[in-house]
């Protein structure tokens, strides 16, 4: 059974112990470098029986669950870091704190073709992936044991991917992640000092300065943030007040798909198909929101972070929680802006 | 010129921008897998002119600086992340915060032989490396621009190493690292609640429970911590009150070398020579200590963290600042304890 343990020294940091992932076979594989498809890919059409039963899919009307023909398919992770069954139990062990590992761990299969990366999809294709994110958040947030839903994507080995078939992951957690909690606390302090939203202020600053902006449309801006941890780190943030990713309507999702596709294509072309992590940091779920914020006091805003993984995190980063980055975001944004014929 | 930028969203997180490291040639190299030594290794005897002038060395009496014959040699990093020259200047850029990149970045060459890893050294050899750490801290802490000195080691490519010749690195910073700052704040909160030291309490808990202890001697304990982020993560902590690594005397350093050698040998044998980061988190320098602690109120304690890098950090870790770890520390410690014939 997985377990969550709280770090006694670093506030708000928890570790998920999931012993069942230890002997995980790399059973789903393998498109080799030259696009030759090998036999075993559990995420393509006709292999639906090799995964747990789907919890959501965009598929032709009247086609049965777990049959081919789908465009996006969401299944529970076969080797979940957290378990969906059971009641949440928190307890102290001596001076330490633990919680049983209740949560959800799902895989969003982005399309049936293992060779089509997210950056290669049409805007409509990407919008289906984002809509699948939205649907899963809307469904899982009804479970009052969960306080947060993190959606992320590992593309390439340097980014931690073990399966090549393009997919995203979702983890529902009984605790709000450290980074999200600290961003909310920072936004609160900002509001106390200035009576303004931190997220709105930063975005306004970025849009005025302009030099870290990669592209924008009516609803969204993509920029390389002021204190980018990674070379070519790029965020997408809504220009309007929006706590919750799941509150986006279909029109907003279309414009988000458009800017995300454009940004991913620029990264792919400019950096020669880099490994990257994509992270969606939405607000904590309603069940726990009262303890972190009220809509009036702090305008947290969901955002997507794309973190190219070109170099390794080393002792400096792990020992300080600072980062060394050889590329200024102004330079990165300028480079990404100037890419033509994406 | 390097620059430090403060993250507007995550409190206490800074990023070091060092554009000069971008075109860094991988000029120091290369011992191939089969221990065949290639020509170019700027860190061995006779190649002293290829590095900047040494700032410290253990070498035969009367042998001149930058000549062969040394046992441990410390030189400025040829491609430093931070620059030693200039005054510290902090300023606001719009709503953002920056500081010029003042600091020191040094390389501690652990021995003249590129094939002898830290785990392979004698206890005396390791004690010279630790004494070199101590000497460099004692020297650099006189510079009032610095608030912290982080010493770390990247062993192997997964741990971020680009040079194979065994070496550690030292970075002196004008800001206390986020992780250290948060550990001190946590220790303060603990003291306010309990009038006891957090570090002493955790170590006492570990020694009483026993199951996460790997080994110990009169002065030090090595254990896999309660909320280990990485499989087989192992810390060494003094059993006595000790803020500052640089306050250790020669006897204490000998016993520390002994336990460090033993632990590194177990990791090397048990995990088949894994890549790892080693991090020494000492206390902030005296110049800034008053603002973080008084000796009475909080007993921060320096410690060494060894972080095996067997898997990649992925989107979950980067998006949540939580970790997923398939190996419980009780299991890791038990495995490491049982290794024979190290």
XYZ file of C-alpha atoms in Angstrom, chain B:
342
model
C 28.007 39.102 -16.123
C 25.979 36.577 -14.118
C 22.812 37.716 -12.403
C 20.593 36.396 -9.617
C 16.835 36.660 -10.060
C 14.187 36.093 -7.448
C 11.123 34.084 -8.375
C 8.063 36.325 -8.010
C 5.809 33.380 -7.156
C 7.830 30.921 -5.070
C 9.223 32.506 -1.890
C 12.995 32.255 -1.353
C 13.677 30.704 -4.751
C 16.416 32.382 -6.786
C 17.861 31.471 -10.170
C 21.502 32.082 -11.114
C 21.769 33.211 -14.737
C 25.283 32.517 -15.967
C 25.421 33.029 -19.739
C 29.151 32.296 -19.819
C 28.555 28.651 -19.024
C 26.555 28.254 -22.221
C 29.389 27.591 -24.633
C 31.388 25.642 -22.113
C 33.465 23.114 -24.021
C 33.533 19.703 -22.475
C 37.233 20.174 -22.473
C 38.106 18.197 -19.434
C 37.514 14.590 -20.145
C 37.515 11.407 -20.441
C 38.013 8.092 -18.812
C 36.078 5.602 -20.885
C 34.066 2.806 -19.370
C 36.818 0.245 -19.503
C 39.176 2.391 -17.459
C 41.252 3.289 -20.467
C 42.510 6.773 -19.781
C 42.357 9.218 -22.646
C 44.781 12.020 -23.184
C 42.903 14.997 -21.964
C 42.423 15.376 -18.228
C 43.142 18.867 -16.915
C 42.787 17.672 -13.314
C 45.790 15.330 -13.100
C 49.463 15.899 -12.224
C 51.360 17.844 -14.849
C 48.245 19.585 -16.192
C 48.174 22.299 -13.519
C 48.626 25.077 -16.074
C 45.331 24.155 -17.740
C 43.302 25.299 -14.740
C 43.132 28.710 -13.072
C 45.732 29.205 -10.298
C 45.123 27.042 -7.249
C 43.648 28.678 -4.159
C 44.493 25.782 -1.846
C 46.256 22.416 -2.004
C 47.603 19.638 0.151
C 51.049 19.271 -1.392
C 54.619 18.376 -0.311
C 56.359 21.053 1.783
C 58.196 23.582 -0.383
C 56.633 22.359 -3.648
C 55.472 25.443 -5.538
C 51.847 26.278 -6.291
C 50.445 24.846 -9.531
C 53.098 22.119 -9.720
C 52.554 18.340 -9.583
C 52.751 16.260 -6.408
C 49.587 17.513 -4.662
C 47.042 15.195 -3.046
C 43.995 17.491 -3.083
C 43.890 20.681 -5.129
C 41.336 23.509 -5.163
C 41.044 25.836 -8.150
C 38.492 28.428 -9.260
C 36.027 27.006 -11.755
C 37.130 28.002 -15.252
C 33.473 28.546 -16.201
C 32.083 29.983 -12.980
C 28.362 30.318 -12.366
C 29.105 33.396 -10.239
C 31.875 36.009 -10.324
C 34.126 36.966 -7.433
C 34.769 40.560 -8.555
C 32.598 43.548 -7.706
C 30.219 44.930 -5.123
C 26.897 43.387 -4.370
C 24.075 45.354 -5.956
C 20.432 44.486 -5.491
C 17.750 46.301 -7.413
C 14.173 46.130 -8.581
C 13.277 45.896 -12.276
C 9.644 46.874 -12.391
C 8.065 44.478 -9.900
C 10.901 41.943 -10.196
C 14.050 41.589 -8.058
C 17.604 41.021 -9.195
C 21.115 41.071 -7.805
C 24.390 40.970 -9.681
C 25.978 37.536 -9.681
C 28.657 37.949 -7.025
C 29.967 34.729 -5.570
C 32.720 32.151 -5.743
C 32.719 28.911 -7.694
C 35.582 26.526 -6.982
C 36.509 22.957 -7.887
C 37.969 20.627 -5.259
C 40.018 18.015 -7.162
C 39.807 15.074 -4.800
C 42.943 13.242 -5.908
C 45.311 13.213 -8.886
C 44.080 9.905 -10.341
C 40.989 10.219 -12.565
C 40.050 6.589 -11.946
C 39.961 6.757 -8.128
C 36.457 7.668 -6.980
C 35.760 9.137 -3.527
C 34.426 5.703 -2.470
C 37.756 4.120 -3.483
C 39.938 6.451 -1.444
C 41.504 5.541 1.884
C 40.048 7.075 5.022
C 43.083 9.379 5.126
C 42.470 10.389 1.513
C 38.847 11.232 2.240
C 39.869 13.193 5.331
C 42.064 15.416 3.150
C 39.093 16.159 0.900
C 36.954 17.058 3.927
C 39.762 19.179 5.345
C 39.966 21.012 2.031
C 36.217 21.727 2.348
C 36.878 23.084 5.845
C 39.798 25.269 4.764
C 37.876 26.808 1.903
C 34.893 27.613 4.136
C 37.194 29.199 6.743
C 38.834 31.312 4.066
C 35.756 32.382 2.111
C 33.621 33.172 5.151
C 35.815 36.218 5.753
C 34.274 37.778 2.659
C 31.341 39.727 4.054
C 29.516 39.698 0.712
C 28.798 35.987 1.138
C 26.019 34.539 3.266
C 26.321 30.882 2.442
C 28.770 28.310 1.135
C 27.312 25.221 -0.516
C 29.593 22.267 -1.217
C 28.375 19.507 -3.497
C 29.536 16.718 -5.732
C 28.040 15.422 -8.979
C 29.129 11.859 -9.652
C 28.127 10.447 -13.014
C 26.136 11.789 -15.896
C 22.681 11.270 -14.352
C 23.871 13.438 -11.450
C 24.862 16.239 -13.806
C 28.615 15.596 -14.017
C 30.374 16.704 -17.200
C 33.922 15.955 -16.012
C 34.844 12.423 -15.018
C 37.902 13.163 -12.861
C 36.543 12.939 -9.286
C 35.921 16.400 -7.889
C 33.610 18.357 -5.635
C 32.418 21.912 -6.126
C 31.938 24.879 -3.868
C 29.644 27.816 -4.527
C 29.667 30.833 -2.207
C 26.396 32.738 -2.439
C 25.166 36.178 -1.392
C 21.824 34.582 -0.382
C 20.979 31.660 1.883
C 19.576 28.767 -0.205
C 15.848 28.206 -0.065
C 16.111 24.695 1.389
C 18.477 25.740 4.184
C 16.367 28.786 4.996
C 13.230 26.683 5.238
C 14.922 24.063 7.422
C 16.019 26.815 9.808
C 12.533 28.306 9.899
C 11.111 24.858 10.600
C 13.629 24.374 13.424
C 12.547 27.731 14.860
C 8.879 26.728 14.822
C 9.789 23.424 16.478
C 11.717 25.235 19.196
C 8.841 27.632 19.796
C 6.469 24.716 20.305
C 8.707 22.342 22.229
C 11.768 24.259 23.482
C 13.883 21.569 21.868
C 16.141 21.253 18.834
C 14.465 19.787 15.744
C 17.714 18.237 14.505
C 18.448 16.642 17.891
C 14.867 15.377 18.133
C 14.891 13.789 14.669
C 18.259 12.166 15.247
C 17.092 10.874 18.625
C 13.979 9.459 16.990
C 16.066 7.789 14.262
C 18.508 6.300 16.768
C 15.678 4.994 18.980
C 13.732 3.495 16.083
C 16.949 2.098 14.589
C 15.386 0.745 11.432
C 16.498 3.602 9.197
C 20.048 3.706 10.617
C 22.713 2.356 8.263
C 25.696 2.749 10.570
C 27.054 4.926 13.347
C 30.149 5.682 15.367
C 30.790 7.793 18.477
C 30.315 11.115 16.707
C 28.129 10.474 13.648
C 25.106 8.556 12.393
C 24.300 7.591 8.795
C 20.621 6.966 8.054
C 18.025 6.864 5.296
C 15.710 9.721 6.265
C 11.990 9.296 7.030
C 10.861 11.181 3.909
C 13.675 10.164 1.533
C 13.129 11.778 -1.866
C 15.341 9.258 -3.692
C 15.772 5.483 -3.389
C 18.676 4.832 -0.973
C 18.997 8.518 -0.044
C 21.376 8.603 2.946
C 22.297 11.381 5.349
C 25.218 11.735 7.741
C 24.580 13.909 10.787
C 26.729 14.669 13.837
C 25.421 13.346 17.147
C 26.716 16.469 18.864
C 25.562 20.043 18.453
C 27.438 21.434 15.433
C 26.231 24.388 13.387
C 29.224 24.807 11.206
C 31.056 22.172 9.215
C 34.174 24.337 9.462
C 34.248 24.027 13.261
C 35.116 20.299 13.082
C 38.498 19.363 14.528
C 40.847 16.796 12.979
C 39.617 13.953 15.190
C 36.020 14.584 14.245
C 37.011 14.726 10.577
C 38.702 11.319 10.860
C 35.543 9.713 12.229
C 33.458 11.483 9.611
C 35.776 10.180 6.866
C 35.424 6.694 8.253
C 31.621 6.696 8.210
C 31.490 8.462 4.817
C 33.870 5.926 3.256
C 31.887 3.031 4.671
C 28.582 4.467 3.423
C 29.920 5.267 -0.056
C 31.374 1.769 -0.377
C 28.031 0.225 0.572
C 26.213 2.358 -1.982
C 28.807 1.563 -4.640
C 28.680 -2.168 -4.020
C 24.953 -2.476 -3.340
C 23.741 -0.311 -6.210
C 26.502 -1.174 -8.704
C 28.340 2.131 -8.710
C 25.352 4.471 -8.965
C 25.482 8.078 -10.066
C 24.844 10.337 -7.086
C 24.908 13.857 -5.744
C 26.542 14.611 -2.427
C 25.483 17.821 -0.706
C 26.951 19.426 2.412
C 24.447 21.759 4.053
C 26.321 23.727 6.655
C 24.870 26.710 8.566
C 24.655 30.175 7.001
C 27.870 32.170 7.434
C 28.358 34.233 10.561
C 27.763 37.481 8.686
C 24.128 36.574 8.151
C 23.533 34.273 11.044
C 21.933 36.802 13.324
C 19.000 37.255 11.025
C 18.293 33.529 10.868
C 19.033 32.171 14.289
C 20.642 32.588 17.623
C 22.572 29.655 18.990
C 20.184 29.452 21.929
C 16.960 29.390 19.987
C 17.654 27.028 17.168
C 20.225 24.296 16.911
C 20.685 23.974 13.161
C 23.074 21.129 12.486
C 25.188 20.674 9.354
C 24.630 17.403 7.531
C 25.701 15.582 4.404
C 23.060 14.248 2.014
C 23.889 11.546 -0.507
C 21.260 11.374 -3.239
C 21.552 8.392 -5.615
C 20.308 9.354 -9.069
C 18.876 6.133 -10.415
C 15.731 7.554 -11.995
C 14.861 10.871 -13.619
C 13.002 13.672 -11.906
C 9.816 14.081 -13.916
C 6.774 16.309 -14.291
C 5.244 15.219 -10.996
C 8.290 16.317 -9.020
C 8.794 19.568 -10.946
C 5.118 20.471 -10.819
C 4.412 19.663 -7.179
C 7.767 19.780 -5.364
C 6.663 16.461 -3.937
C 8.537 13.266 -4.818
C 7.610 9.710 -5.764
C 9.946 7.098 -4.312
C 9.426 3.349 -4.835
C 11.787 2.337 -1.987
C 10.930 2.850 1.685
C 13.902 4.101 3.739
C 13.515 1.201 6.199
C 14.044 -1.202 3.304
C 16.933 0.848 1.889
C 18.708 1.025 5.254
C 18.229 -2.688 5.812
C 19.695 -3.447 2.382
C 22.691 -1.164 2.971
C 23.314 -2.549 6.475
C 23.444 -6.102 5.181
C 26.097 -5.567 2.544
C 29.176 -7.595 3.463
C 32.791 -7.342 2.378
C 32.812 -3.704 1.476
